[in-house]
mmCIF file of C-alpha atoms in Angstrom:
data_model
loop_
_atom_site.group_PDB
_atom_site.id
_atom_site.type_symbol
_atom_site.label_atom_id
_atom_site.label_comp_id
_atom_site.label_asym_id
_atom_site.label_seq_id
_atom_site.Cartn_x
_atom_site.Cartn_y
_atom_site.Cartn_z
ATOM 1 C CA MET A 1 -10.857 1.162 3.911
ATOM 2 C CA ALA A 2 -9.072 -2.170 3.906
ATOM 3 C CA ALA A 3 -8.700 -4.395 6.761
ATOM 4 C CA GLN A 4 -5.896 -3.851 9.160
ATOM 5 C CA LYS A 5 -3.305 -6.772 9.498
ATOM 6 C CA GLN A 6 -0.844 -7.400 12.043
ATOM 7 C CA TYR A 7 2.432 -7.973 10.370
ATOM 8 C CA GLU A 8 6.175 -8.506 11.690
ATOM 9 C CA LEU A 9 8.902 -6.808 9.707
ATOM 10 C CA VAL A 10 12.725 -7.808 10.097
ATOM 11 C CA TYR A 11 15.349 -6.333 8.319
ATOM 12 C CA ILE A 12 18.655 -6.353 8.130
ATOM 13 C CA ALA A 13 20.948 -3.459 7.259
ATOM 14 C CA SER A 14 24.557 -3.322 5.875
ATOM 15 C CA PRO A 15 26.772 -3.218 8.726
ATOM 16 C CA GLU A 16 28.604 -0.198 6.347
ATOM 17 C CA ALA A 17 25.539 2.020 7.128
ATOM 18 C CA THR A 18 25.803 5.027 9.317
ATOM 19 C CA GLU A 19 23.392 6.152 12.115
ATOM 20 C CA ASP A 20 21.564 8.766 9.442
ATOM 21 C CA GLN A 21 21.184 6.202 6.840
ATOM 22 C CA LEU A 22 19.564 3.427 9.437
ATOM 23 C CA THR A 23 17.121 6.310 10.690
ATOM 24 C CA GLU A 24 16.765 7.737 7.452
ATOM 25 C CA LEU A 25 15.590 3.865 6.664
ATOM 26 C CA GLN A 26 13.163 3.642 9.834
ATOM 27 C CA THR A 27 11.656 6.916 8.758
ATOM 28 C CA LEU A 28 10.915 5.650 5.158
ATOM 29 C CA ILE A 29 9.495 2.372 6.687
ATOM 30 C CA GLU A 30 7.422 4.553 8.918
ATOM 31 C CA GLY A 31 6.377 6.940 6.106
ATOM 32 C CA ILE A 32 4.912 3.890 4.183
ATOM 33 C CA VAL A 33 2.751 2.326 6.781
ATOM 34 C CA THR A 34 1.595 5.429 8.289
ATOM 35 C CA LYS A 35 0.802 6.780 4.816
ATOM 36 C CA ALA A 36 -1.582 3.942 4.461
ATOM 37 C CA ASN A 37 -3.286 4.679 7.725
ATOM 38 C CA GLY A 38 -0.730 1.710 9.477
ATOM 39 C CA THR A 39 0.833 1.976 12.934
ATOM 40 C CA ILE A 40 3.960 0.874 14.386
ATOM 41 C CA ASP A 41 3.180 -1.009 16.931
ATOM 42 C CA LYS A 42 6.580 -1.970 18.388
ATOM 43 C CA ALA A 43 10.132 -1.123 17.399
ATOM 44 C CA ASP A 44 13.134 -3.386 18.211
ATOM 45 C CA VAL A 45 16.429 -2.639 17.611
ATOM 46 C CA TRP A 46 18.888 -5.648 17.985
ATOM 47 C CA GLY A 47 22.016 -3.917 16.714
ATOM 48 C CA ARG A 48 24.921 -4.795 15.038
ATOM 49 C CA ARG A 49 25.199 -8.777 14.865
ATOM 50 C CA ARG A 50 26.972 -11.845 13.261
ATOM 51 C CA LEU A 51 24.706 -13.203 10.410
ATOM 52 C CA ALA A 52 24.141 -17.086 10.488
ATOM 53 C CA TYR A 53 25.434 -17.273 7.387
ATOM 54 C CA GLN A 54 27.788 -14.847 4.796
ATOM 55 C CA ILE A 55 25.058 -12.838 2.400
ATOM 56 C CA GLY A 56 27.207 -11.695 -0.305
ATOM 57 C CA ARG A 57 30.379 -10.124 1.048
ATOM 58 C CA HIS A 58 28.697 -9.296 4.547
ATOM 59 C CA LYS A 59 29.350 -11.053 7.774
ATOM 60 C CA GLU A 60 27.538 -8.815 10.116
ATOM 61 C CA GLY A 61 24.562 -6.824 9.517
ATOM 62 C CA HIS A 62 21.916 -4.058 11.672
ATOM 63 C CA TYR A 63 18.994 -6.367 12.917
ATOM 64 C CA VAL A 64 15.570 -4.460 13.310
ATOM 65 C CA VAL A 65 12.149 -5.945 14.017
ATOM 66 C CA LEU A 66 9.036 -4.173 13.988
ATOM 67 C CA LEU A 67 5.664 -5.420 14.583
ATOM 68 C CA PHE A 68 3.000 -2.950 12.652
ATOM 69 C CA SER A 69 -0.505 -3.004 11.914
ATOM 70 C CA ALA A 70 -1.458 -1.926 8.311
ATOM 71 C CA ALA A 71 -3.502 -2.959 5.128
ATOM 72 C CA GLY A 72 -2.419 -5.705 2.573
ATOM 73 C CA GLU A 73 -1.839 -3.189 -0.120
ATOM 74 C CA SER A 74 0.921 -0.976 1.819
ATOM 75 C CA VAL A 75 2.463 -4.256 2.735
ATOM 76 C CA LYS A 76 3.086 -4.786 -0.755
ATOM 77 C CA GLU A 77 4.338 -0.987 -1.480
ATOM 78 C CA LEU A 78 6.719 -1.803 1.554
ATOM 79 C CA ASP A 79 8.077 -4.818 0.448
ATOM 80 C CA ARG A 80 8.917 -3.160 -3.063
ATOM 81 C CA ARG A 81 10.444 -0.637 -1.336
ATOM 82 C CA LEU A 82 12.509 -2.645 0.714
ATOM 83 C CA LYS A 83 13.499 -4.931 -2.120
ATOM 84 C CA VAL A 84 15.151 -1.850 -4.203
ATOM 85 C CA ASN A 85 16.906 -0.368 -1.017
ATOM 86 C CA ASP A 86 20.768 -0.643 -1.154
ATOM 87 C CA THR A 87 20.769 -0.234 2.869
ATOM 88 C CA ILE A 88 19.009 -3.748 3.302
ATOM 89 C CA ILE A 89 20.914 -6.683 2.909
ATOM 90 C CA ARG A 90 17.421 -8.915 3.753
ATOM 91 C CA HIS A 91 14.331 -8.582 4.595
ATOM 92 C CA LEU A 92 10.975 -10.662 5.641
ATOM 93 C CA ILE A 93 7.479 -9.805 6.105
ATOM 94 C CA VAL A 94 5.292 -11.958 7.767
ATOM 95 C CA ARG A 95 1.483 -11.694 8.873
ATOM 96 C CA VAL A 96 1.182 -12.314 12.843
ATOM 97 C CA ASP A 97 -2.493 -11.833 13.932
ATOM 98 C CA GLU A 98 -3.833 -14.907 12.641
ATOM 99 C CA GLU A 99 -0.954 -16.825 14.943
ATOM 100 C CA LEU A 100 -1.632 -14.783 17.906
ATOM 101 C CA GLN A 101 -5.493 -15.479 17.180
ATOM 102 C CA LYS A 102 -4.239 -19.412 16.881
ATOM 103 C CA ALA A 103 -2.376 -18.741 20.252
ATOM 104 C CA ALA A 104 -5.194 -17.011 22.044
ATOM 105 C CA ARG A 105 -7.423 -20.069 21.467
ATOM 106 C CA ALA A 106 -5.452 -22.649 22.503
ATOM 107 C CA LYS A 107 -4.677 -20.678 25.943
ATOM 108 C CA ALA A 108 -8.271 -20.635 26.365
ATOM 109 C CA ARG A 109 -8.646 -24.369 25.598
ATOM 110 C CA ARG A 110 -5.814 -25.022 28.114
ATOM 111 C CA ASP A 111 -7.267 -22.977 30.721
ATOM 112 C CA ASP A 112 -10.837 -24.271 30.466
ATOM 113 C CA GLU A 113 -9.096 -27.900 30.522
ATOM 114 C CA THR A 114 -7.277 -26.954 33.399
ATOM 115 C CA ARG A 115 -10.026 -25.708 35.147
ATOM 116 C CA ARG A 116 -12.342 -28.749 34.484
ATOM 117 C CA ARG A 117 -9.823 -30.879 35.939
ATOM 118 C CA ARG A 118 -9.318 -28.825 39.129
ATOM 119 C CA VAL A 119 -13.483 -28.804 39.798
ATOM 120 C CA ALA A 120 -13.301 -33.042 38.892
ATOM 121 C CA ARG A 121 -10.898 -33.178 41.465
ATOM 122 C CA GLY A 122 -12.336 -31.046 43.759
ATOM 123 C CA LEU A 123 -9.910 -28.466 44.113
ATOM 124 C CA PRO A 124 -10.709 -24.743 44.636
ATOM 125 C CA PRO A 125 -10.515 -22.586 41.541
ATOM 126 C CA GLU A 126 -7.038 -20.979 40.632
ATOM 127 C CA PRO A 127 -6.784 -17.699 42.052
ATOM 128 C CA THR A 128 -6.773 -15.034 39.449
ATOM 129 C CA PRO A 129 -3.700 -12.607 38.715
ATOM 130 C CA GLU A 130 -4.967 -9.780 40.639
ATOM 131 C CA GLU A 131 -5.351 -12.113 44.004
ATOM 132 C CA LEU A 132 -1.681 -13.260 43.283
ATOM 133 C CA MET A 133 -0.753 -9.665 43.586
ATOM 134 C CA ALA A 134 -2.650 -8.874 46.466
ATOM 135 C CA LYS A 135 -1.487 -11.948 48.169
ATOM 136 C CA GLN A 136 2.308 -11.257 47.365
ATOM 137 C CA ALA A 137 1.890 -7.558 48.349
ATOM 138 C CA ALA A 138 0.490 -8.945 51.775
ATOM 139 C CA LEU A 139 3.970 -11.039 52.032
ATOM 140 C CA GLU A 140 5.988 -8.016 51.273
ATOM 141 C CA ASN A 141 4.209 -5.700 53.944
ATOM 142 C CA GLN A 142 4.596 -9.059 56.422
ATOM 143 C CA ASP A 143 8.618 -9.093 55.209
ATOM 144 C CA ASP A 144 8.987 -5.376 55.802
ATOM 145 C CA ALA A 145 7.329 -5.274 59.195
ATOM 146 C CA GLU A 146 9.475 -7.799 60.703
ATOM 147 C CA VAL A 147 12.644 -5.884 59.672
#
């Protein structure tokens, strides 16, 4: 089995597409991804929006953003099927797992640098998210008791 990688698919469907056609298109995409043991991680339907520039005769389109995990071979098949689909005006598939890993490494470096600077200045360590939530809950309870 090929390694699963995370991809983002953005597609713009024709503004003349009916709800049934959009649902059928979504089902087609999910079928291609799941057939290759992939998963749809997140689906975000932006709805009908104005295009940044006119594409063919279209000035508007239905925007959909999908985040999915799949093998590279299934992405090729998905790209091929989207290219020949008449309902889709444009689409773009981008691998995002490398970008997410880069962002996580950069955040870890920033956190380490912040922690090192706080220690160098003699400040106490930053509170953990759990400590912040506990402090916030205590403040809310105190406000409720005063009312």
